[in-house]
Coordinates of C-alpha atoms in Angstrom, one line a residue:
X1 CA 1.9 10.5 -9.4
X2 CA 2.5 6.4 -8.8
X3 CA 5.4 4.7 -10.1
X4 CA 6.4 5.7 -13.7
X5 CA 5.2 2.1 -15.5
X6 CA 5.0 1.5 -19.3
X7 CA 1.1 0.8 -20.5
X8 CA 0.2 -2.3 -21.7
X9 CA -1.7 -3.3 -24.8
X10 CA -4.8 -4.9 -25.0
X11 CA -2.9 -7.9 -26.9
X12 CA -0.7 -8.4 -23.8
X13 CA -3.3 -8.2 -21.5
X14 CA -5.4 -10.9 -23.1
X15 CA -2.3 -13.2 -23.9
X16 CA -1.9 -12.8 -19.8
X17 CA -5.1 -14.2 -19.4
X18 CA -4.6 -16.8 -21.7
X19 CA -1.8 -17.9 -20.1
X20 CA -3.5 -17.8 -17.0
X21 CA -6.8 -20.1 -17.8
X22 CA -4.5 -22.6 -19.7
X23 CA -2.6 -23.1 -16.6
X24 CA -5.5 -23.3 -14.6
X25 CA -6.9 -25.9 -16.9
X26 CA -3.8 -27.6 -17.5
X27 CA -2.9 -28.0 -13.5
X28 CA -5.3 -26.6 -11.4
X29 CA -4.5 -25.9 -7.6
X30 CA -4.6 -28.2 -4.8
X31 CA -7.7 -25.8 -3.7
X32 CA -9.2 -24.0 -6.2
X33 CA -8.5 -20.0 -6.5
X34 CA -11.9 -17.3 -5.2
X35 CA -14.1 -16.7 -7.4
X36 CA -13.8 -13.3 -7.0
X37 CA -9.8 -13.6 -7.8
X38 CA -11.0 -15.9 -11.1
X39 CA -13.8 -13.1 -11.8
X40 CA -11.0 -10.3 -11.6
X41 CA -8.9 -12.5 -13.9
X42 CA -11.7 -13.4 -16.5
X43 CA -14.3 -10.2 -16.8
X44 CA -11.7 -7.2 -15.9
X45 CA -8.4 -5.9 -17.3
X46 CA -7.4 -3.3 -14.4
X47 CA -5.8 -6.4 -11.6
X48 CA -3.7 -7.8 -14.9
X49 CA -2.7 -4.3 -16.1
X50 CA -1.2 -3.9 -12.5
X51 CA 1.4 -7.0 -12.6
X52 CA 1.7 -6.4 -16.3
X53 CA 3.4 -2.8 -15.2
X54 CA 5.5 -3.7 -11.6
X55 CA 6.9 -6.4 -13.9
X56 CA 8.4 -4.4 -16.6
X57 CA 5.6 -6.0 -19.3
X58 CA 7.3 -9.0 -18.9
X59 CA 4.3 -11.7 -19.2
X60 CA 6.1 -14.7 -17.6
X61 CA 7.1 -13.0 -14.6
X62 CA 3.5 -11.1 -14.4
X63 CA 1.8 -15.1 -14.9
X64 CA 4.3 -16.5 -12.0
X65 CA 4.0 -13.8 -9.7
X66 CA 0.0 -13.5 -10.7
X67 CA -0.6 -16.9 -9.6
X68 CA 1.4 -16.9 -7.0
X69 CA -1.0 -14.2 -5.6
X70 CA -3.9 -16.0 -6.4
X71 CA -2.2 -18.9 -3.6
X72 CA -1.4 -16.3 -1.0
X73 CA -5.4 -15.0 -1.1
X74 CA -6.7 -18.3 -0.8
X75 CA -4.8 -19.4 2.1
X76 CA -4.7 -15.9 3.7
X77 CA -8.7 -16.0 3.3
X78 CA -7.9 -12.3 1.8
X79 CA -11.8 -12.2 -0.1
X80 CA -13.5 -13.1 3.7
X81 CA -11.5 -10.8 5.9
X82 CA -14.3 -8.6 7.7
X83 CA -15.2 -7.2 10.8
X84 CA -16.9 -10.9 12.1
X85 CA -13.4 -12.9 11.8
X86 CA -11.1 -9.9 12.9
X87 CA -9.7 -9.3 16.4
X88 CA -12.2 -6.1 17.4
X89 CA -10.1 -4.2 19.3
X90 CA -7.4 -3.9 16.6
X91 CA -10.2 -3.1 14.5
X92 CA -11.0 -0.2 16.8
X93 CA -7.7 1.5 18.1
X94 CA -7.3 3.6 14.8
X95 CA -3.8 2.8 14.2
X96 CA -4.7 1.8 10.8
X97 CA -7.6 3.0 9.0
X98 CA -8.9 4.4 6.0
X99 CA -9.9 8.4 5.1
X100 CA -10.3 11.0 2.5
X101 CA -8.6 10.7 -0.8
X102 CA -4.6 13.0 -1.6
X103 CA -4.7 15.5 -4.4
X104 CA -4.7 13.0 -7.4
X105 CA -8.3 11.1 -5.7
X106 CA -6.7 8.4 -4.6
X107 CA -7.8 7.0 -1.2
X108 CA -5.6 7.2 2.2
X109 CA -4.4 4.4 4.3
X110 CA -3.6 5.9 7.0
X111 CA -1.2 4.3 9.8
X112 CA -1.3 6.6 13.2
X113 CA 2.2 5.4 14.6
X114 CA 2.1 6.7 17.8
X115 CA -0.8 4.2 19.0
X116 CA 1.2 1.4 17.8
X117 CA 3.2 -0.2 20.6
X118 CA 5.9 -2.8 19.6
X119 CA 5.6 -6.1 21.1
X120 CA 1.8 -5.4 22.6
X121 CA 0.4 -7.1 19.8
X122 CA -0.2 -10.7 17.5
X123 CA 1.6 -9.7 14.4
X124 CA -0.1 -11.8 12.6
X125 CA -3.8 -10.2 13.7
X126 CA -2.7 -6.8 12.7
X127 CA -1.5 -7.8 9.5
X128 CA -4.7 -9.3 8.8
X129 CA -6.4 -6.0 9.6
X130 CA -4.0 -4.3 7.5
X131 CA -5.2 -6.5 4.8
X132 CA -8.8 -6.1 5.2
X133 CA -8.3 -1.8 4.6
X134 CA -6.5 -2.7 1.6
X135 CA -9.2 -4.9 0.2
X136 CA -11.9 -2.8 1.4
X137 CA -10.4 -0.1 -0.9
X138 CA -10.1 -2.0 -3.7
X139 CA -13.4 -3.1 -3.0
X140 CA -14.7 0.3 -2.9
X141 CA -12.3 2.0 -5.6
X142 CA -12.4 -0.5 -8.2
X143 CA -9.1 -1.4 -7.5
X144 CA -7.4 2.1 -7.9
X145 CA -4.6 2.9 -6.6
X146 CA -4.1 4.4 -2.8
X147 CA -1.6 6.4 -0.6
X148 CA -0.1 5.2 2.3
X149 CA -0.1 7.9 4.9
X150 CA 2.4 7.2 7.6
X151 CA 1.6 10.1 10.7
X152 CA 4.8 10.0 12.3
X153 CA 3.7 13.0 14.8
X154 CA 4.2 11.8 18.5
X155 CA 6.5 8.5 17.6
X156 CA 9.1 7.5 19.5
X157 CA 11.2 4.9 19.8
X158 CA 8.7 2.5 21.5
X159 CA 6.5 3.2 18.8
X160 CA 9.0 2.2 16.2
X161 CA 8.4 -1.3 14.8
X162 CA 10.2 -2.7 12.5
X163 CA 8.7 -6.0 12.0
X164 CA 5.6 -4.3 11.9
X165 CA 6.5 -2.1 8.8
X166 CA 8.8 -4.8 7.3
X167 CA 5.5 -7.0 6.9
X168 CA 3.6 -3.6 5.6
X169 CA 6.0 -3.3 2.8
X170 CA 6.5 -6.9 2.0
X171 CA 2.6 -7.0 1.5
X172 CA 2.8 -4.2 -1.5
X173 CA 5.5 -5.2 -2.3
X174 CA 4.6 -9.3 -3.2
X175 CA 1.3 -9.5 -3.4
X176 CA -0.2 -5.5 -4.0
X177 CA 1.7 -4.9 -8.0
X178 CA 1.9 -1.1 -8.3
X179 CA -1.3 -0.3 -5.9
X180 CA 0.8 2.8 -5.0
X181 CA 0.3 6.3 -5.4
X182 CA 2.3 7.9 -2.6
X183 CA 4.1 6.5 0.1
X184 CA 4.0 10.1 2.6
X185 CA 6.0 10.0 5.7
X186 CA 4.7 13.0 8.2
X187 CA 6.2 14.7 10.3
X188 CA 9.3 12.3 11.4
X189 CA 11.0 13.0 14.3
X190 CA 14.7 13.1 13.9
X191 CA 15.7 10.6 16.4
X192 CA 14.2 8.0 13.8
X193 CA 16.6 8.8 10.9
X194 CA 18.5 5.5 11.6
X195 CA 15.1 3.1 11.1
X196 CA 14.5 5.8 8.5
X197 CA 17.3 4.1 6.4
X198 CA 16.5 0.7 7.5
X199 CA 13.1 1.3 6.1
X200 CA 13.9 2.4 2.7
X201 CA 16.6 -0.6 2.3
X202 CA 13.3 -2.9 2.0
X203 CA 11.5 -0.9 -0.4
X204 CA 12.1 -2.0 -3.8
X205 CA 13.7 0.8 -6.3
X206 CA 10.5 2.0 -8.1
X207 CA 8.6 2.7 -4.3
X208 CA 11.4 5.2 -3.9
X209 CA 10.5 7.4 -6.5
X210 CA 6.7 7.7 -4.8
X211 CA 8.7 8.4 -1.3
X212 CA 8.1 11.8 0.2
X213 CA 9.3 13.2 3.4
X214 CA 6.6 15.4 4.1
X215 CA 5.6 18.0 7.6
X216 CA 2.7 20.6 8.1
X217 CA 4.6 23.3 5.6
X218 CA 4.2 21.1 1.9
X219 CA 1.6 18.6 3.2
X220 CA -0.6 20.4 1.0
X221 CA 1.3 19.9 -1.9
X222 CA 0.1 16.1 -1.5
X223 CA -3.4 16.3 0.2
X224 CA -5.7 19.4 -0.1
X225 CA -6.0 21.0 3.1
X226 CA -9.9 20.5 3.3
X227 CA -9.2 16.6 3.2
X228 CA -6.2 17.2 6.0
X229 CA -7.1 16.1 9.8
X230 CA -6.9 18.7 11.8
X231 CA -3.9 17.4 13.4
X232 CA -1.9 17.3 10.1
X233 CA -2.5 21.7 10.0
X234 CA -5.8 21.0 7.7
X235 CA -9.3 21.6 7.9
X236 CA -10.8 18.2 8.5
X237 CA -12.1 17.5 12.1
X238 CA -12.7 13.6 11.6
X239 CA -11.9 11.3 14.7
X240 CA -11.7 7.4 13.8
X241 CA -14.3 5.7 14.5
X242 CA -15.3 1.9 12.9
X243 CA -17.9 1.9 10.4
X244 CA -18.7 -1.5 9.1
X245 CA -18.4 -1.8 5.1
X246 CA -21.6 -1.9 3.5
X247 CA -21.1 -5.3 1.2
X248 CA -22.7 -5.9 -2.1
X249 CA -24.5 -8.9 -3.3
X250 CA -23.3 -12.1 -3.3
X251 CA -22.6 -13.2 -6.6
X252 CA -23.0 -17.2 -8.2
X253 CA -20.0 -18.7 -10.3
X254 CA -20.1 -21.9 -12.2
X255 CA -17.2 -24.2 -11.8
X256 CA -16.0 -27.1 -13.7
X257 CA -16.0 -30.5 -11.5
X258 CA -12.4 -30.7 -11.8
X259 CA -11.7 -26.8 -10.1
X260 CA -11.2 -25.6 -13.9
X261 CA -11.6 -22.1 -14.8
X262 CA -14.6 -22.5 -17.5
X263 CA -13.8 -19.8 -20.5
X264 CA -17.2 -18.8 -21.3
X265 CA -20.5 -18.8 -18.9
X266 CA -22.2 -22.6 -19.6
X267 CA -25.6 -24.1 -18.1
X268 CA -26.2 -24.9 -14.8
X269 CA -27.7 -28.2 -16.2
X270 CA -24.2 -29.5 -17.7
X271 CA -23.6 -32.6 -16.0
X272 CA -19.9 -32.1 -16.0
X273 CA -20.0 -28.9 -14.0
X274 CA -20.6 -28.6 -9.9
X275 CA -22.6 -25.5 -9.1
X276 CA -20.7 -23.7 -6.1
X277 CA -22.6 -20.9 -4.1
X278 CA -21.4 -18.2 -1.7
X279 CA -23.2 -16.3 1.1
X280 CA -21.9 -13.6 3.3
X281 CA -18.5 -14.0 1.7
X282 CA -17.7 -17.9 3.0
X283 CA -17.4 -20.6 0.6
X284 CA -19.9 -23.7 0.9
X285 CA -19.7 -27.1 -0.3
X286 CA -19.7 -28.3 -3.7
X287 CA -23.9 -30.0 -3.5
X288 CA -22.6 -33.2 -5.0
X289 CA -20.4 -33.5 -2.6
X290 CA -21.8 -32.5 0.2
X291 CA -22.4 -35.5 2.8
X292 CA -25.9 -36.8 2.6
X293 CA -27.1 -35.8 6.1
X294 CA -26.3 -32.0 4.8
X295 CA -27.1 -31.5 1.5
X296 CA -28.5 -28.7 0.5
X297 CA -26.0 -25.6 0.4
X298 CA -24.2 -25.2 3.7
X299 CA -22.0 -22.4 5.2
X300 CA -18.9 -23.0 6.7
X301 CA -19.1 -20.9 9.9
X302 CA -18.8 -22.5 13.4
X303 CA -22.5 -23.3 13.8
X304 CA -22.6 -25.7 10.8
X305 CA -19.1 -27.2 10.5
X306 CA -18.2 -30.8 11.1
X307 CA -15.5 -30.2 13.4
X308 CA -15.0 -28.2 16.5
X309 CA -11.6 -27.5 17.8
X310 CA -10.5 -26.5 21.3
X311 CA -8.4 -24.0 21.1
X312 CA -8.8 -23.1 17.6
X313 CA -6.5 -20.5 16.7
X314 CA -3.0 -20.6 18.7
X315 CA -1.4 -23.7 20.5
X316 CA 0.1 -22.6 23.2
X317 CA 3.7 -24.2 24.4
X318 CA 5.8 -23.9 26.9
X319 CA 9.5 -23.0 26.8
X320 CA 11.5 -26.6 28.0
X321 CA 12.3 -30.3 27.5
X322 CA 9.4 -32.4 26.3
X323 CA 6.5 -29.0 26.1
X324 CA 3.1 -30.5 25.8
X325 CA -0.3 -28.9 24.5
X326 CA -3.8 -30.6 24.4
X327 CA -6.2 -30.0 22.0
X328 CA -9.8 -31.0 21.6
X329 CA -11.9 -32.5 18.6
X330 CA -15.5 -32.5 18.9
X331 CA -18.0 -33.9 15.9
X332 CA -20.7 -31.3 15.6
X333 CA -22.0 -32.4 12.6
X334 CA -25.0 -35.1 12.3
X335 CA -22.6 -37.7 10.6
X336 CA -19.3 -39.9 12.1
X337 CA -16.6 -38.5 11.4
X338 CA -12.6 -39.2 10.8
X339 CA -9.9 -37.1 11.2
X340 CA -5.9 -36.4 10.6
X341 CA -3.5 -34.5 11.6
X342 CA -0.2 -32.9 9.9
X343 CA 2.2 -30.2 11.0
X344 CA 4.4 -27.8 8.9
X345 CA 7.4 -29.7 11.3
X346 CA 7.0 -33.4 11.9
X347 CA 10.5 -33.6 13.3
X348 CA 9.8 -31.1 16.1
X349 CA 6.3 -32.8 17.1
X350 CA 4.9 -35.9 18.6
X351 CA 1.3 -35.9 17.9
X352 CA -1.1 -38.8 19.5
X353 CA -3.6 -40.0 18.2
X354 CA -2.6 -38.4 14.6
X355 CA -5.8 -39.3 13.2
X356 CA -9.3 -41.2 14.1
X357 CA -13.0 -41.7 14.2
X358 CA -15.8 -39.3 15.9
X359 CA -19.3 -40.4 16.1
X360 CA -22.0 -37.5 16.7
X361 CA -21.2 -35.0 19.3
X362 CA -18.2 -37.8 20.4
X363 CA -14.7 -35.5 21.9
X364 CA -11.2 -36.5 22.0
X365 CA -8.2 -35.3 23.3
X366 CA -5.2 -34.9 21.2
X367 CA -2.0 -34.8 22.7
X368 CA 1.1 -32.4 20.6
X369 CA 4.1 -32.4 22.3
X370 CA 7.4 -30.3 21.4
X371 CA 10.2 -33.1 21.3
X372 CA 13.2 -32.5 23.2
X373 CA 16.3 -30.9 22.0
X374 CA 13.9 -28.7 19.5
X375 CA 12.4 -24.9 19.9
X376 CA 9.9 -22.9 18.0
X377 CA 10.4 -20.8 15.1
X378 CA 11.2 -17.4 16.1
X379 CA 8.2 -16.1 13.9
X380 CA 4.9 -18.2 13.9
X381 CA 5.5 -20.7 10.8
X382 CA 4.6 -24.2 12.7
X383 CA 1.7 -24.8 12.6
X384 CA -1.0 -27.9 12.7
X385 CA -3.5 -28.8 9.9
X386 CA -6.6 -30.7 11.4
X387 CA -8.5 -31.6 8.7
X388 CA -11.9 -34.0 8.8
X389 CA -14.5 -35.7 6.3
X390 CA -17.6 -37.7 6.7
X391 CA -16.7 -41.4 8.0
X392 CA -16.5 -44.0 5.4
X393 CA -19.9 -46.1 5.6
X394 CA -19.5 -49.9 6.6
X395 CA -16.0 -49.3 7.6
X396 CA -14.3 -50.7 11.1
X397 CA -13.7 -47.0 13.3
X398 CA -10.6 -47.9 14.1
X399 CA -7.4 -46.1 13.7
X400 CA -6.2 -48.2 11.2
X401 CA -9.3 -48.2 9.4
X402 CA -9.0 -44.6 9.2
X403 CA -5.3 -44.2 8.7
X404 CA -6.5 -46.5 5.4
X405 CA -9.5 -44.1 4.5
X406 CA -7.2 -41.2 4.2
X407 CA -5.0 -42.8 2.1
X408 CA -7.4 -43.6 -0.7
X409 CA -9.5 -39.9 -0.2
X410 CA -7.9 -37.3 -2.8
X411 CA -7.3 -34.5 0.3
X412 CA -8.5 -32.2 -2.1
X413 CA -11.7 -33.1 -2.1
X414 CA -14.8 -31.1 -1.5
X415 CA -16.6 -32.3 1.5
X416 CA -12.9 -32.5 3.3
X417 CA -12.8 -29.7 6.2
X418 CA -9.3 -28.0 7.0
X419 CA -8.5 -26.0 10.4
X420 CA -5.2 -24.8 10.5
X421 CA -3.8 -23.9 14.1
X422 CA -0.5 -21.7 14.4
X423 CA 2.3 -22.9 17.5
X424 CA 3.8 -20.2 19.9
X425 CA 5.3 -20.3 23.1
X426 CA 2.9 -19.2 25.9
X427 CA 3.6 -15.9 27.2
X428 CA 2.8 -14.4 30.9
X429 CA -0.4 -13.6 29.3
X430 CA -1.5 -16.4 27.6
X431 CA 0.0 -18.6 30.5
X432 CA -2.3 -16.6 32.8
X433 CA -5.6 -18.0 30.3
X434 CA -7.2 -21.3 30.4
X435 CA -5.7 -23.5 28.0
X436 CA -8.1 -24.5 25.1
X437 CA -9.5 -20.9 24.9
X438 CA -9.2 -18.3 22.1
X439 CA -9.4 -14.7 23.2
X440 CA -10.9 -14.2 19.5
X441 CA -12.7 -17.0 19.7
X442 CA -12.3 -17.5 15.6
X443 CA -12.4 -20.6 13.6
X444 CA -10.5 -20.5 10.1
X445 CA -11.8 -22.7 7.8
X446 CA -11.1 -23.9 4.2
X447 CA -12.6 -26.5 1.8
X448 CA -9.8 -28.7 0.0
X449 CA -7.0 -30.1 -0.1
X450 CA -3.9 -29.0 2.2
X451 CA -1.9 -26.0 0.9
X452 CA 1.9 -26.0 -0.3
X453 CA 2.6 -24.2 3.2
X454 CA 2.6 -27.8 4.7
X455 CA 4.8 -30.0 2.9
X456 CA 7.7 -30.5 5.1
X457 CA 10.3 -30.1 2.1
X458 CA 9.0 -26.7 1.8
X459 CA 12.0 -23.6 1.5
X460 CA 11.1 -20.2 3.2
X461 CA 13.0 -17.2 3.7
X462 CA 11.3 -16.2 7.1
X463 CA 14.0 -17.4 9.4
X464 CA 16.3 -15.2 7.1
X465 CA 14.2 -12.4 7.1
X466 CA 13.3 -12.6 10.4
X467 CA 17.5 -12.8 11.5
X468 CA 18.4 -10.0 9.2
X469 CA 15.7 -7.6 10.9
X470 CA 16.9 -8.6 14.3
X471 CA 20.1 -7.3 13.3
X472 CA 19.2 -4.5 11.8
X473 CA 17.2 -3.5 14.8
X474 CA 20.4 -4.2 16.8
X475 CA 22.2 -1.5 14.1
X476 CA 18.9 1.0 15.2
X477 CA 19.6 0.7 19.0
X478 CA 23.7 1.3 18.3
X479 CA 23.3 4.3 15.8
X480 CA 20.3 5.8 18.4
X481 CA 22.9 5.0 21.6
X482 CA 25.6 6.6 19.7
X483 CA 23.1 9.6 18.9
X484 CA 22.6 10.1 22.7
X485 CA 26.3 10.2 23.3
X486 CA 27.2 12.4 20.6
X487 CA 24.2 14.8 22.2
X488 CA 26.3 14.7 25.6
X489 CA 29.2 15.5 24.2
X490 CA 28.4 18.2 22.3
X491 CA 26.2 19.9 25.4
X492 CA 29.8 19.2 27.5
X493 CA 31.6 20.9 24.6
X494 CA 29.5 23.8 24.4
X495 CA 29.2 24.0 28.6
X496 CA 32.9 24.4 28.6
X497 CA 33.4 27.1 26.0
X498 CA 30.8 29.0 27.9
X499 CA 32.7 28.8 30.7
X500 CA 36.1 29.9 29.2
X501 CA 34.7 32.9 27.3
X502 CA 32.9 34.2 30.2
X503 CA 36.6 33.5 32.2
X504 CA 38.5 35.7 29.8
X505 CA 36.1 38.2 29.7
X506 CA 35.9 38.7 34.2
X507 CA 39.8 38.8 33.3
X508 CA 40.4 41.6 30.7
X509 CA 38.7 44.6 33.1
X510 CA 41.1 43.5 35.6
X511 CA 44.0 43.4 33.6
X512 CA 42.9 47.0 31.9
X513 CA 42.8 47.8 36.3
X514 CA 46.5 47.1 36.2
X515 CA 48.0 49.1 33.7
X516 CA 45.8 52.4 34.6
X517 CA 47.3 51.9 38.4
X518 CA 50.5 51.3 37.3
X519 CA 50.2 54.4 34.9
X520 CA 48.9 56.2 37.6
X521 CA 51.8 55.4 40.3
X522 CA 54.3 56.6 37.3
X523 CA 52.8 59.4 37.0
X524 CA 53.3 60.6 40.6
X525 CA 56.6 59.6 41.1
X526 CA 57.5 62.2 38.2
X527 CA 56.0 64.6 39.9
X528 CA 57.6 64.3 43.1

């Protein structure tokens, strides 16, 4: 069944994808789109068709929101997602996998509830694993449409995240246009009704037509019984278990040398194009760009980067006047080096040095610190940008020097390495760890210039949205206290008419005792 949507015409779909190469021609992105993304764009009509319909046919809206998809993918690293660069044992603790297909063929994401644990987790970690099952069904399906599959059996409160399924549904919502066939929620406990509503006031209105409250009795209607677990009253004995996705071949796209789209496929011998390859899903320098000591074609993967960074996922701070972190830079690479620095948040951070000069195998220690009279966001949106490019040849290593090099290199160039690093306060956990580790020990890397995320000037909802679910888990705990209360009171109620009726009732033989003895005792004194 999916959302009721009106069907495009091939006209609109190709004036869609005009639109979208002249803009990419016109004004490229800071870092150019994947190549898969352009591919989907240029060769098929099934990802345009999809905005085309969750936007009413409206093509200005479908090109805004489009490309602002295309953005979110390449900084989310959506088309490298796999089970290398994911945290393994979210991976592995089936609370979010995929399964069988409901009655209409389309493929189940299926979210186990009861295994999810609110606050035991890195959000941001889980949603990436959210986002690698959605891609590795698209991947798989062609990009057809899916089910979620919320089993609700077992949850309880403790189970019941909001932020958790806030983020689910914001994901669809901005970034997945109608990839919705059924949104099934099974078997959910009563107690729940409260987040129940809370839950549907962030779905937009056409996900609430694809809504269904389902339990063991009408699952069927939705998902045959032979593709039903066991546990949902079917016939299917599957128990999760990770199987790694079986990839296809990488592919080879030609790009222009200024990040332009190119309309039709051109020779490899143009001069003005660079040829870009790809292996095992990570992008590689441009080869005329590439420094000298590595040309060739060169992975970015932590064996062959320029740059190592210790830690090089989260900075850890802690809560207090004047926090301090320490990271490390070490040049891996055969060639010197210079870095910089920049932070979502220059007001809240003192960074020294902020940028410099590595020779080969050379460290330094950087020194953030969290200025005084400032706190962390309440969600994890500062971060750091470390990026690094080869050293300018003949040039002083000084900071200056270097400070100077940055300001005449375009920061989208090619051979310029990013690292981005997200900022939390340390926990009892993480305070327990060595500082400078990872626990997932993953680097994320990306060619180009820095994204739109890290311009200070910047407007983002996330404090917003992050404020308004605070208080509407606040609402939650109220209606489930009041719940609880109401449940005592009507077990007091129903104690004390128990207790009357059985009163009256020990009274009325008694009473009935009476009037025969008194009956009686008439009786007699006629007779005498």
């Amino acid at each position: 069944m999916s959302v009721k949507a009106p069907t495009p015409t091939k006209s609109q779909i190709d004036e869609l994808r005009n639109l979208f190469n002249e803009k990419y021609e016109q004004s490229p992105p800071a870092v150019p789109f994947h190549y898969r993304d352009l591919e989907r764009i240029r060769d098929g009509d099934k990802w345009l068709t999809r905005f085309l319909e969750m936007y009413d046919l409206n093509t200005q809206t479908s090109i805004e929101k489009l490309w602002e998809t295309c953005i979110w993918r390449q900084q989310f690293g959506t088309n490298e997602l796999n089970e290398n660069n994911l945290v393994k044992e979210y991976l592995h603790d089936g609370v979010v996998f995929a399964h069988n297909k409901d009655v209409d063929g389309k493929a189940l994401l299926i979210f186990r509830t009861k295994l999810h644990v609110k606050g035991t987790k890195n959000m941001d970690e889980v949603i990436r694993v959210v986002v690698y099952w959605i891609e590795r069904i698209h991947r798989e399906t062609d990009l057809d449409q899916m089910t979620i599959f919320f089993d609700m059996a077992g949850t309880g409160v403790t189970n019941m995240d909001m932020e958790f399924v806030k983020r689910i549904i914001e994901t669809f919502k901005l970034y997945y246009p109608n990839a919705l066939n059924y949104i099934l929620i099974f078997e959910m406990a009563w107690v729940l009704n409260a987040a129940f509503k809370i839950i549907k006031g962030f779905l937009p209105a056409k996900a609430l037509e694809i809504l269904k409250m389902i339990s063991k009795k009408d699952i069927n209607q939705y998902i045959d019984k032979a593709n039903c677990l066991a546990s949902w009253g079917g016939n299917d004995l599957y128990e999760f278990k990770f199987v790694p996705e079986q990839l296809k071949r990488p592919t080879t796209l030609t790009v222009k040398s200024n990040g332009a789209l190119p309309s039709e496929p051109t020779s490899p011998d143009s001069p003005n194009e660079k040829k870009v390859h790809f292996a095992n899903n990570n992008r590689m320098y441009a080869g005329s760009e590439m420094p000298e000591c590595e040309r060739g074609y060169q992975t970015l993967d932590p064996m062959s980067t320029m740059l190592r960074i210790s830690p090089n996922d989260n900075i850890y701070f802690n809560r207090g006047e004047n926090s301090e972190s320490i990271i490390e830079l070490t040049c891996i690479g055969k060639q010197a080096i210079t870095y910089k620095i920049q932070t979502t948040s220059p007001e809240k951070f003192r960074v020294r040095p902020r940028c410099g000069y590595l020779a080969p195998s050379e460290t330094v220690s950087v020194n953030l610190m969290l200025k005084q009279d400032y706190h962390l966001g309440e969600s994890p949106k500062d971060k750091f940008l470390v990026m690094c490019m080869p050293a300018p040849v003949g040039i002083e290593p000084s900071q200056q020097s270097m400070s100077e090099a940055w300001k005449m290199k375009p920061q989208n160039g090619n051979d310029v390495e990013q690292h981005r690093l997200t900022c939390n306060y340390r926990s009892s956990a993480s305070a327990a760890s060595t500082p400078g580790t990872c626990a997932c020990g993953k680097i994320t890397v990306f060619n180009g210039g820095p994204d739109e995320g890290f311009s200070s000037t910047k407007s983002t909802n996330t404090s917003d949205l992050s404020t308004q679910a605070k208080h509407l888990e606040s609402q939650l705990r109220f209606t489930q206290i009041l719940q609880c209360i109401t449940l005592v009171f009507l077990l007091g109620l129903c104690v004390a008419v128990v207790y009357l009726l059985k009163t009256q009732l020990n009274h009325l033989p008694g009473c009935i005792g009476d009037e025969e003895c008194s009956v009686s005792a008439n009786c007699q004194s006629r007779n005498l």
